[in-house]
Short mmCIF file of C-alpha atoms in Angstrom, two decimals:
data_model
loop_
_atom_site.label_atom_id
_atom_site.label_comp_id
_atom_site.label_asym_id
_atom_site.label_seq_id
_atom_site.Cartn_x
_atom_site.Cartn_y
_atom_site.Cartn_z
CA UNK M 1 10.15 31.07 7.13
CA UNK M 2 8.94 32.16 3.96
CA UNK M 3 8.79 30.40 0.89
CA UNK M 4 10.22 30.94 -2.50
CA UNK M 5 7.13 32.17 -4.98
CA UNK M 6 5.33 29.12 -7.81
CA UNK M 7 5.69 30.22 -10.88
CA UNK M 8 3.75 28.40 -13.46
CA UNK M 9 5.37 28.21 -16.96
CA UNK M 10 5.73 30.79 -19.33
CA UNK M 11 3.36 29.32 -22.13
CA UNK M 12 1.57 26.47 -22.46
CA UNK M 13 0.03 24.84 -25.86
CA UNK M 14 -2.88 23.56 -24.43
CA UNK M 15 -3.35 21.31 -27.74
CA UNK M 16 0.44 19.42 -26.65
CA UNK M 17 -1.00 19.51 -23.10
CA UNK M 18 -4.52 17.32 -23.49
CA UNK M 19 -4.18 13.47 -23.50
CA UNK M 20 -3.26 11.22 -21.21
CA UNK M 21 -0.35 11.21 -18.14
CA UNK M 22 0.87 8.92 -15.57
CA UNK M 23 0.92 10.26 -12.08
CA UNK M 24 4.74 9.60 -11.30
CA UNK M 25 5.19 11.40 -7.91
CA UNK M 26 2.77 13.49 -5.47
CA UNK M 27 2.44 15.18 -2.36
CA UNK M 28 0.09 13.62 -0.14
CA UNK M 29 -3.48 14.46 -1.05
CA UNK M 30 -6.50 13.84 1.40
CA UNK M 31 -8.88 12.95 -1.44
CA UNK M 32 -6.05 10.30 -2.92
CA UNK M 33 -5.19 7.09 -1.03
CA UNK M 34 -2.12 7.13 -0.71
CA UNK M 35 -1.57 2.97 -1.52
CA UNK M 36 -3.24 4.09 -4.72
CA UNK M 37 -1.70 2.62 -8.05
CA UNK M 38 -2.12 3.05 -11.50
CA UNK M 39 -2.86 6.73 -10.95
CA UNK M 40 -3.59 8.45 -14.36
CA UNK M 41 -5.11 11.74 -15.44
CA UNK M 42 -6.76 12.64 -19.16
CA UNK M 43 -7.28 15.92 -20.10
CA UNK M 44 -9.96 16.64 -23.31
CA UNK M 45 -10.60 19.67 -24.87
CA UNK M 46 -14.02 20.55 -24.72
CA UNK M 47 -15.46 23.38 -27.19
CA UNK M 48 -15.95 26.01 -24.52
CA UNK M 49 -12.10 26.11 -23.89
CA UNK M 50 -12.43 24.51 -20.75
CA UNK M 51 -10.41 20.96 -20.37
CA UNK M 52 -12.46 17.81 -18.99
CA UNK M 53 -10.08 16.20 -16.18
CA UNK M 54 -10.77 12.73 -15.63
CA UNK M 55 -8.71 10.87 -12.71
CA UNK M 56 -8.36 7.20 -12.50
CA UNK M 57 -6.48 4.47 -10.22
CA UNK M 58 -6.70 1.42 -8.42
CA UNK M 59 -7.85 2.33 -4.72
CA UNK M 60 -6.18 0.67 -1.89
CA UNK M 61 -8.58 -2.31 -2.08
CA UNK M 62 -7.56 -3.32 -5.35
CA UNK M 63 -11.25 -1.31 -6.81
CA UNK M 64 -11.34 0.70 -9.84
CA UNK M 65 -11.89 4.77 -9.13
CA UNK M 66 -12.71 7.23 -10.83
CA UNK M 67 -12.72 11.43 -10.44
CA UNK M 68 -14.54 13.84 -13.42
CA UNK M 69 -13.43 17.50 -13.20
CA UNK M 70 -13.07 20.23 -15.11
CA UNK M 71 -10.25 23.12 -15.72
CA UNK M 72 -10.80 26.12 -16.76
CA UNK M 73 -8.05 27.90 -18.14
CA UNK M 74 -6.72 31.71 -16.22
CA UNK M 75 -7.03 34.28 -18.53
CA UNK M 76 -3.86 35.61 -19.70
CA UNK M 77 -1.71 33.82 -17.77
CA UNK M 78 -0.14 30.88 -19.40
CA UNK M 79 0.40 27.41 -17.68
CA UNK M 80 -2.50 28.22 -14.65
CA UNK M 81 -5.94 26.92 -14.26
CA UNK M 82 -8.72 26.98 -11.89
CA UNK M 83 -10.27 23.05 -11.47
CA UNK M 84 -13.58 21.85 -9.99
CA UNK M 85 -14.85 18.26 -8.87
CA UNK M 86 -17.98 19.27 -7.94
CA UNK M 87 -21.19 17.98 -9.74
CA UNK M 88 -21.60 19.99 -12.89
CA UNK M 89 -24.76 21.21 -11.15
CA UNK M 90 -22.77 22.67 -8.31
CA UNK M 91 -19.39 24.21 -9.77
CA UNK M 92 -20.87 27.85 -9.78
CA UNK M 93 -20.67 27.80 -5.99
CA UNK M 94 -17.30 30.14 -4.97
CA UNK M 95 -14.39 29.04 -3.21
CA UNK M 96 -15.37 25.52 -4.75
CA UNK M 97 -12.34 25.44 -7.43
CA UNK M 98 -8.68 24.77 -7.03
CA UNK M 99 -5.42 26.08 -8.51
CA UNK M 100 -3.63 23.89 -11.09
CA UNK M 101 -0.16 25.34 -12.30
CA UNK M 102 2.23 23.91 -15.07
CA UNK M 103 5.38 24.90 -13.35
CA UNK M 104 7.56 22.61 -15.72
CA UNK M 105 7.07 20.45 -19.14
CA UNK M 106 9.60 19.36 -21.45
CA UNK M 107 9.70 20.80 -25.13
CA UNK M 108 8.44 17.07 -26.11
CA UNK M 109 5.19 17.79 -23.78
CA UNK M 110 6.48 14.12 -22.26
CA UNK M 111 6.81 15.35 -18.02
CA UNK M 112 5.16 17.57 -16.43
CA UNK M 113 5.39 19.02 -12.79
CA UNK M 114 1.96 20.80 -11.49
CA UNK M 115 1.69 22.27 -8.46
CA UNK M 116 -0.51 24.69 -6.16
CA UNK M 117 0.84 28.77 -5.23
CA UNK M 118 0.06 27.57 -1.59
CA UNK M 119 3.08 24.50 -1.98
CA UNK M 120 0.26 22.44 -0.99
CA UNK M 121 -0.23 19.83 -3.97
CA UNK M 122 2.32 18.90 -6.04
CA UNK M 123 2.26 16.24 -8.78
CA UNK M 124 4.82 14.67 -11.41
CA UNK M 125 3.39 13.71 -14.43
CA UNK M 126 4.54 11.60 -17.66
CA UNK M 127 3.36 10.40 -20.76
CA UNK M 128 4.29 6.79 -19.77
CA UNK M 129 3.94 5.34 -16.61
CA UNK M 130 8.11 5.59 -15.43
CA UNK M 131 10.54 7.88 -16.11
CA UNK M 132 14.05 8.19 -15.98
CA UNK M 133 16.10 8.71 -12.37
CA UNK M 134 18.02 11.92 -13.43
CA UNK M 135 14.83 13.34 -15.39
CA UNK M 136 12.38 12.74 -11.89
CA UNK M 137 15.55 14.70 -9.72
CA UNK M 138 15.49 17.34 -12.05
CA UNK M 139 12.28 17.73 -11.61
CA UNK M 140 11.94 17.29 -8.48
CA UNK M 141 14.77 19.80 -8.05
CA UNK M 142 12.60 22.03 -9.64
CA UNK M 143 9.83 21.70 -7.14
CA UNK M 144 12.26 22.30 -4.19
CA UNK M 145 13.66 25.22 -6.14
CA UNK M 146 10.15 26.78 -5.88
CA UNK M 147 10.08 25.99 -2.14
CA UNK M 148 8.15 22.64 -2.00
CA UNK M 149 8.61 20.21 1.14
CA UNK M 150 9.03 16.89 -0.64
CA UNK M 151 9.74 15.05 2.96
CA UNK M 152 6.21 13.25 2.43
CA UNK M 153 7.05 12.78 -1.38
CA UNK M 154 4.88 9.60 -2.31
CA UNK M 155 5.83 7.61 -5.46
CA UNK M 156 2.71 5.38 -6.31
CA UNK M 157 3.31 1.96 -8.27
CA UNK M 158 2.82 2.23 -12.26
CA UNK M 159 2.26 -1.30 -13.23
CA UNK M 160 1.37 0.30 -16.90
CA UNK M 161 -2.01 -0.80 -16.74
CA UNK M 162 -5.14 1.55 -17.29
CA UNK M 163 -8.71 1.51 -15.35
CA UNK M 164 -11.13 1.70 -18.29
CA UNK M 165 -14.30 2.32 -18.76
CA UNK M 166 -15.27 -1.26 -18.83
CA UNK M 167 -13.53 -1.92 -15.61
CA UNK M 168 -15.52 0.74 -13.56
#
């Protein structure tokens, strides 16, 4: 059966874009726990162009983690980016980056939804650490609407609080 095309959005101000989000919703990840909680993601602008990612939660034992990436956005394509874990030693190795599409963000810059063209990873973002019921459907409506499987949808717990640098 195929699958409806991901479409990332049509533009993107990166500037709106950078700061800090609350993971809200996911699709099961094998790098992410998924009793995770207090899942958050900052994005920085660094002078290249490129955006530092840096990826912090609670891990299932109740221990502070944390992930430092970097994005790099597509050339003339609004909304899409190609993202890298590795050591910064290591990210020129190919087939060692990932896709990260905006496929939805209110005019506010408040939600987001990001997904993968494969339908592989999915994630619902927000400026705070909950959102409304009927603005998570929408969204979510959105993500089936571009043929995402959200059967294994996982909804970590926001308690609102942040891992920090001094907790890690």
């Amino acid at each position: 059966m195929s699958r409806p095309a991901v479409t990332s959005v049509e533009s993107l101000d990166l500037n709106r874009y950078i700061g800090l989000w609350y993971e809200i919703g996911r699709l099961p990840l094998r790098w992410e726990q998924e009793e995770a909680s207090d899942i958050t993601a900052e994005y920085t602008l660094e002078g290249d162009g490129s955006v530092r990612v840096d990826n912090r939660c609670i891990d299932k034992n109740g221990a502070p983690s944390q992930a430092i990436g970097r994005a790099t956005p597509v050339a003339s394509t609004a909304g899409r980016f190609q993202v890298s874990f590795l050591p910064e030693f290591l990210r020129w190795v190919p087939f060692t980056k990932g896709d990260y599409w905006v496929l939805k963000i209110d005019e506010a810059y408040t939600v987001a939804l990001v997904g993968t063209p494969d339908h592989r990873n999915l994630w619902l973002l927000a400026r705070d650490p909950s959102i409304d019921e009927a603005t998570e459907a929408a969204y979510r409506a959105e993500a089936t609407r571009q043929g995402f499987d959200l059967a294994q949808w996982i909804t970590p717990t926001q308690t609102g609080r942040r891992v920090t640098d001094d907790l890690l």
